[in-house]
Amino acid sequence: MKIGVGQINTRVGDFQANTQKIFQACEQFAKQGADFAVFPELAVSGLPMKDLVGYEKFVESAETALKELAPKLPLPALIGCPRLCDGAIGVRNSVFWIVDGKICDVFDKHLLPNYGALNDTRNFDSGDKIGCINFKDKKIGITICEDIWSLKEVSTSSRYANQEKPLDYFAKEKIDLLINVSASVFSSANDNVRHKGGMLCKVSEYVNAPLVWCNLVGGNDNLIFAGASAYVDASNGEAKCECLNKFAEDLKVIDTDNVSGYDGDSADFSGDDDLLQALVLALGDFVNKCGIKRVLIGLSGGIDSALVAALAVMALGKDRVIGVSMPSKISSQHSKDDARDLAENLGIEFHTVSIADIVEATESSLAPIFTGLPRDVTEENIQSRSRGLVLMAISNKFGALVLTTGNKSECSVGYCTLYGDTNGGFAPICDVYKTEVFRLSRLINEKAGREVIPQNTIDKPPSAELRPDQKDEDSLPSYDLFDAILRLHIDEYLSASEIIARGYDKAVVEDVVRKVAGAEYKRTQYPIGPKVSPVAYASDRIVSVAIRRGMQ
Amino acid sequence: MKIGVGQINTRVGDFQANTQKIFQACEQFAKQGADFAVFPELAVSGLPMKDLVGYEKFVESAETALKELAPKLPLPALIGCPRLCDGAIGVRNSVFWIVDGKICDVFDKHLLPNYGALNDTRNFDSGDKIGCINFKDKKIGITICEDIWSLKEVSTSSRYANQEKPLDYFAKEKIDLLINVSASVFSSANDNVRHKGGMLCKVSEYVNAPLVWCNLVGGNDNLIFAGASAYVDASNGEAKCECLNKFAEDLKVIDTDNVSGYDGDSADFSGDDDLLQALVLALGDFVNKCGIKRVLIGLSGGIDSALVAALAVMALGKDRVIGVSMPSKISSQHSKDDARDLAENLGIEFHTVSIADIVEATESSLAPIFTGLPRDVTEENIQSRSRGLVLMAISNKFGALVLTTGNKSECSVGYCTLYGDTNGGFAPICDVYKTEVFRLSRLINEKAGREVIPQNTIDKPPSAELRPDQKDEDSLPSYDLFDAILRLHIDEYLSASEIIARGYDKAVVEDVVRKVAGAEYKRTQYPIGPKVSPVAYASDRIVSVAIRRGMQ
């Protein structure tokens, strides 16, 4: 059998564009002799739909778009689309089986996740039927995403304790093929899906049939879907696998009678190069799906803004990226030079606007009510916020989206100024630890075979430059130590006492943990940025602000 | 039987303070001859716990605090506390029955809500036992919050289709009393709980036993819990009810043999006075639970900032509130006068800082790169952001929390400047429509019997004053029309076509709906503010930013 796997990049609510993509893929698959086509989860509506499902007309319009598409399709297809139904919520996450232009069957997502970045139980009713299609004498089981994550061996095993598991049904049913219409959220630690012996292999073994995993690709707000769709057959001893691209749309016809073995392509996402591609995809898709022409970045001469600018050029091309240097009286010459060098290396439009006069006017205006009070963090923040003011003015005037340059390490402890350097519509590296920022910057230069990010930017000690001779390590532990503690506290949900028990310094750990709690109010107002770690703020770790701090 | 109902105000993570409150209440109840005491949901840990449950040590510490409290209790008590357990998540939302200083039984929340502002299924495993305590020859059924919202007559009826309903169990079991340990989220439309024939009456009828509803009181971030606990007996024909206070802590011993009938106190929350009290509670609790001494408000002379300042004085007292007027060259004399009059009426500290020099310095600094480009919204935003800069500097220097003054109508369509007037740590009226802002302002003056909010502030046409002679109604429909459309689109999830079908002007409706979608990116960065409407942004209506707009 020949199966057209349509790994497309959809936009939420863009029914016309999404169905057009599906149609074009089907035309290509038909020409290539495919027997049928399959597309990712909710291909017609895009995903995550979140509370847009509350609008009955919205769901109805998606169904209408699917019904208009159906008669035009040149081959049978499995297409994901929400549908109105009876139930507490009244909407299901479904896949439609269309043959000869007609909807012949429909299957609903059965297991609805509510953990990490997912909250399907809020927006969908669970399906009450698990079933197969019969096609060309083959019995093909249909599942949607989470439906296949119910083996004891995989992480969500103990969930859905009281629900029938689709995999148990299909294991008994003796099927010829299992299809999974998927939108699996990327995380750089998610390295156990496609590789030999990984999750897909286990599922194929369990149901004793080959498996087509058609995964979504693209960035939608904070979520990245990595593609990497695959056909996996572990049903007859020796595992076979055929792979689609990672981090890009890919249309591939898989001939199930002629599948190669496992090779290097079948690896998952554990490398820095994957992380880099994920970040580029997320940034480009956010900007493009918002319909924004250009982006704007404050270039400090430091490594965070340098990495963000380099990512932006990779995602959008140099003509859509503007860099602005905003020196103050305190800014060092190397900062100004490094910012200019970076812009030249990237070939982007570059402006310099001094904030000195704005800072002075602000301090003078406030002088009458600040009389007699010592200088403190207030004046540091005035500098950062003056830059925020300048950047937003340029953003407004030029119609360019400001990119926020903060990394996960600084977001964690609030080492940033709200309404200053946190300004922006998207924060490309807010889930990337500082130690990773260094690694990715080196990788970019290495891959380019030249100095894209100035070597001096990589080598010099990080500094916010909000007071003379300031260094990050005056206020924070060394980044190696700092990130190690943060990973335990955030990504592994360990409390201070547990981290200390692992041999870390008590005072340092307690200070970091206290600062993490104290910075929650800044994070509640932080721009959207892509989840790439196992536990990203805003999606995987949601806590209140007005709490007693330091207890966790 | 005499039951001590401990309607206390807890803080998340403040195990010591929460258990101390429970202890003091129990001492008072014991003196008053109570047989046992009951407290709200998760009284020991506070609520919502959200992803703090991910920290095993955090849950363990709450349990430890409870175990340390138990031997000190002078009477039996039902006390809510999370507990570690086996299961997919490993935590349950429980209530402990303590007699003679020992934990004698424990019950877990059975029905876990995941809708509106609630996501219990993310953080807790469901209980697998529904049961009773036997006390003084009485059989008493124990439930937690959502457990009693499963009657067909109440709104969540079609949820939990596959789960055993605690109420069905207790209806069969023939109990003498039902206890509900609760934390019910306030909404001004939530007027069907306590009154005669309301939800509690229906539950009492259904299980044929009287009911004690011990509800949490207090504000926790965006959620308000209104208290209004009650003893309701509708088991013998004529309904009886005894009530605790709304919007305040209240400790009351209810003698079940001597309960009065229904009276005015038993009404729920439909009036403007309730809304006012809810907003005051939320504001005061946010500030106090964050441990913040003072708040700071930019007073424009307009009605939104006037209402917020008045609420702040009601919540915190005049000595903890600072007002700042920040006139520009454009500001009218009446704006400056109205701001000053308001501050005088409220008796608060008041400063004036002109933004003229900051605006001028910013425009001059940008002049070289703005050469030849026309003035536009950029210059309006520079004014708003200069005010944001000044306000945050004063906030930093004085250690005062900035309150954001935006209302729900303007948040809906983005009629506000990000990093300008949206700055702040708490937004007390962001879920209050502009028409409600007028009503509440008039109510404050009426209740005070004097002009607290200057009459001119109430009477003049609203204006952002970012360009000469600007009026809100130049850009927006009249607020009566505007709010009516917004209520249909937001609070009732109606799409443009459905609103138009109700007789509203097509162009106006489509413009409003388009603007609502276009302002999502501003709302993602908006400060926390209290949910008071049926559908509040951030809690009840969560949507993505990078979507095709206007489809809903």
Short mmCIF file of C-alpha atoms in Angstrom, two decimals, chain A residues 11-15 48 50-52 54-58 61 87-89 114-119 121-122 158-159 221 286 289-290 351 353-354 357-358 361-362 365-366 369-370 373-379 381-382 385-386 389-390 392-394 396-398 419 422-425 489-490 493-495 497-498 524-528 539-549 551-552, chain B residues 11-15 48 50-52 54-58 61 87-89 114-119 121-122 158-159 221 286 289-290 351 353-354 357-358 361-362 365-366 369-370 373-379 381-382 385-386 389-390 392-394 396-398 419 422-425 489-490 493-495 497-498 524-528 539-549 551-552:
data_model
loop_
_atom_site.label_atom_id
_atom_site.label_comp_id
_atom_site.label_asym_id
_atom_site.label_seq_id
_atom_site.Cartn_x
_atom_site.Cartn_y
_atom_site.Cartn_z
CA ARG A 11 -2.48 28.17 11.11
CA VAL A 12 -5.22 28.30 13.76
CA GLY A 13 -8.48 29.56 12.27
CA ASP A 14 -7.16 29.79 8.71
CA PHE A 15 -9.58 27.22 7.29
CA PRO A 48 -4.25 24.52 19.62
CA LYS A 50 -8.03 26.54 23.00
CA ASP A 51 -11.20 28.42 23.97
CA LEU A 52 -12.05 29.30 20.38
CA GLY A 54 -16.42 28.04 22.74
CA TYR A 55 -17.56 29.78 19.55
CA GLU A 56 -19.99 27.32 17.98
CA LYS A 57 -19.81 29.21 14.68
CA PHE A 58 -16.04 28.81 14.63
CA SER A 61 -17.02 27.01 9.89
CA GLY A 87 -21.79 16.48 25.40
CA ALA A 88 -20.72 18.70 28.26
CA ILE A 89 -18.49 20.79 26.01
CA ASN A 114 -4.40 17.65 30.54
CA TYR A 115 -0.79 18.09 31.60
CA GLY A 116 2.27 20.02 30.55
CA ALA A 117 1.31 22.39 27.77
CA LEU A 118 -1.89 20.48 26.96
CA ASN A 119 -5.43 20.95 28.19
CA THR A 121 -10.07 17.98 28.54
CA ARG A 122 -11.01 21.67 28.82
CA SER A 158 -0.79 5.77 34.84
CA ARG A 159 -3.22 8.33 33.43
CA ASP A 221 2.53 30.74 19.80
CA PHE A 286 4.99 33.40 15.03
CA LYS A 289 1.30 33.71 11.22
CA CYS A 290 0.71 37.11 12.84
CA HIS A 351 20.33 52.27 13.87
CA VAL A 353 19.67 55.99 19.26
CA SER A 354 21.26 57.33 22.43
CA ASP A 357 18.85 62.57 26.98
CA ILE A 358 15.77 60.52 27.85
CA ALA A 361 15.00 64.21 31.31
CA THR A 362 13.40 61.41 33.34
CA SER A 365 11.51 65.36 36.06
CA LEU A 366 11.57 63.07 39.08
CA ILE A 369 10.05 64.03 44.52
CA PHE A 370 13.27 61.99 44.81
CA LEU A 373 16.79 59.68 48.44
CA PRO A 374 19.86 57.64 47.43
CA ARG A 375 20.36 56.29 43.90
CA ASP A 376 19.39 52.63 43.68
CA VAL A 377 17.92 50.08 41.27
CA THR A 378 15.40 52.76 40.21
CA GLU A 379 18.00 54.54 38.10
CA ASN A 381 15.60 50.50 35.58
CA ILE A 382 15.11 53.98 34.12
CA ARG A 385 12.87 51.35 30.40
CA SER A 386 14.18 54.25 28.31
CA LEU A 389 10.42 53.28 25.19
CA VAL A 390 12.71 53.93 22.21
CA MET A 392 8.51 50.54 21.06
CA ALA A 393 8.45 53.94 19.34
CA ILE A 394 10.47 52.54 16.45
CA ASN A 396 5.14 51.65 16.17
CA LYS A 397 6.61 53.92 13.51
CA PHE A 398 8.10 51.17 11.33
CA TYR A 419 8.67 47.35 30.66
CA THR A 422 11.23 42.47 28.70
CA ASN A 423 9.33 44.54 26.11
CA GLY A 424 8.34 42.73 22.95
CA GLY A 425 5.78 40.59 21.21
CA HIS A 489 14.32 23.24 40.56
CA ILE A 490 12.34 23.99 37.39
CA TYR A 493 10.51 20.05 40.29
CA LEU A 494 12.98 19.56 43.13
CA SER A 495 12.70 21.69 46.26
CA SER A 497 16.24 20.87 50.43
CA GLU A 498 16.42 18.17 47.78
CA THR A 524 3.05 36.65 34.23
CA GLN A 525 3.62 39.67 31.99
CA TYR A 526 6.40 38.19 29.88
CA PRO A 527 5.91 37.91 26.12
CA ILE A 528 5.08 34.57 24.53
CA SER A 539 2.90 26.17 29.87
CA ASP A 540 4.36 23.55 32.20
CA ARG A 541 4.75 25.48 35.42
CA ILE A 542 1.85 27.71 36.31
CA VAL A 543 1.82 29.19 39.79
CA SER A 544 0.19 32.11 41.55
CA VAL A 545 1.87 35.39 42.47
CA ALA A 546 0.31 36.30 45.82
CA ILE A 547 1.65 33.36 47.80
CA ARG A 548 4.07 32.81 50.65
CA ARG A 549 7.36 32.48 48.84
CA MET A 551 8.04 27.18 50.61
CA GLN A 552 8.51 25.07 47.51
CA ARG B 11 -2.81 32.32 51.74
CA VAL B 12 -1.27 29.81 49.34
CA GLY B 13 1.81 28.18 50.86
CA ASP B 14 1.48 29.92 54.22
CA PHE B 15 1.00 26.72 56.20
CA PRO B 48 -5.34 27.45 44.08
CA LYS B 50 -1.72 25.10 40.72
CA ASP B 51 1.61 23.53 39.71
CA LEU B 52 3.10 23.93 43.18
CA GLY B 54 4.55 19.36 41.39
CA TYR B 55 6.87 19.95 44.36
CA GLU B 56 6.49 16.83 46.46
CA LYS B 57 8.16 18.59 49.42
CA PHE B 58 5.57 21.36 49.24
CA SER B 61 5.11 20.27 54.26
CA GLY B 87 -1.61 7.89 41.01
CA ALA B 88 -0.73 9.60 37.78
CA ILE B 89 -0.23 12.95 39.49
CA ASN B 114 -11.56 21.60 34.41
CA TYR B 115 -13.47 24.56 33.01
CA GLY B 116 -13.67 28.31 33.49
CA ALA B 117 -11.00 29.36 35.96
CA LEU B 118 -10.54 25.82 37.30
CA ASN B 119 -8.13 23.09 36.29
CA THR B 121 -7.72 17.60 36.77
CA ARG B 122 -4.24 18.96 35.98
CA SER B 158 -23.50 16.84 31.75
CA ARG B 159 -19.91 16.61 32.94
CA ASP B 221 -4.48 36.45 42.39
CA PHE B 286 -3.46 40.71 46.47
CA LYS B 289 -0.69 38.56 50.47
CA CYS B 290 2.24 39.84 48.40
CA HIS B 351 2.40 64.17 43.49
CA VAL B 353 5.34 64.98 37.66
CA SER B 354 5.19 66.53 34.21
CA ASP B 357 10.46 67.00 29.10
CA ILE B 358 10.61 63.21 28.79
CA ALA B 361 13.74 64.21 24.87
CA THR B 362 12.33 60.98 23.44
CA SER B 365 16.38 61.37 20.29
CA LEU B 366 14.29 59.61 17.68
CA ILE B 369 15.55 58.12 12.29
CA PHE B 370 11.97 59.44 12.08
CA LEU B 373 7.75 60.33 8.58
CA PRO B 374 4.34 61.74 9.65
CA ARG B 375 3.23 61.89 13.29
CA ASP B 376 0.93 59.01 14.16
CA VAL B 377 -0.02 56.72 17.03
CA THR B 378 3.71 56.45 17.85
CA GLU B 379 3.71 59.89 19.44
CA ASN B 381 2.14 55.99 22.76
CA ILE B 382 5.33 57.87 23.69
CA ARG B 385 4.87 55.14 27.93
CA SER B 386 6.56 58.19 29.44
CA LEU B 389 8.29 55.12 32.96
CA VAL B 390 7.66 57.77 35.61
CA MET B 392 7.57 52.64 37.59
CA ALA B 393 10.46 54.83 38.77
CA ILE B 394 8.34 56.09 41.67
CA ASN B 396 10.87 51.36 42.50
CA LYS B 397 11.99 54.27 44.66
CA PHE B 398 9.07 54.18 47.13
CA TYR B 419 4.21 49.40 28.62
CA THR B 422 -1.08 48.87 31.12
CA ASN B 423 1.93 48.98 33.50
CA GLY B 424 1.32 47.62 36.96
CA GLY B 425 1.29 44.60 39.22
CA HIS B 489 -19.13 38.22 22.20
CA ILE B 490 -17.11 37.57 25.36
CA TYR B 493 -19.36 33.36 23.26
CA LEU B 494 -21.45 34.61 20.33
CA SER B 495 -19.84 35.14 16.95
CA SER B 497 -22.96 36.81 12.69
CA GLU B 498 -25.00 35.80 15.72
CA THR B 524 -1.20 38.11 27.21
CA GLN B 525 1.02 40.69 28.91
CA TYR B 526 -1.67 42.34 31.00
CA PRO B 527 -1.30 42.36 34.79
CA ILE B 528 -3.33 40.00 36.93
CA SER B 539 -9.12 32.52 33.15
CA ASP B 540 -12.26 31.78 31.16
CA ARG B 541 -11.22 32.73 27.64
CA ILE B 542 -7.77 31.58 26.66
CA VAL B 543 -6.84 31.89 23.00
CA SER B 544 -3.67 32.03 20.93
CA VAL B 545 -2.14 35.14 19.39
CA ALA B 546 -0.73 33.92 16.07
CA ILE B 547 -4.03 32.95 14.49
CA ARG B 548 -6.15 34.11 11.57
CA ARG B 549 -8.24 36.81 13.14
CA MET B 551 -13.01 33.98 12.18
CA GLN B 552 -14.74 33.58 15.52
#
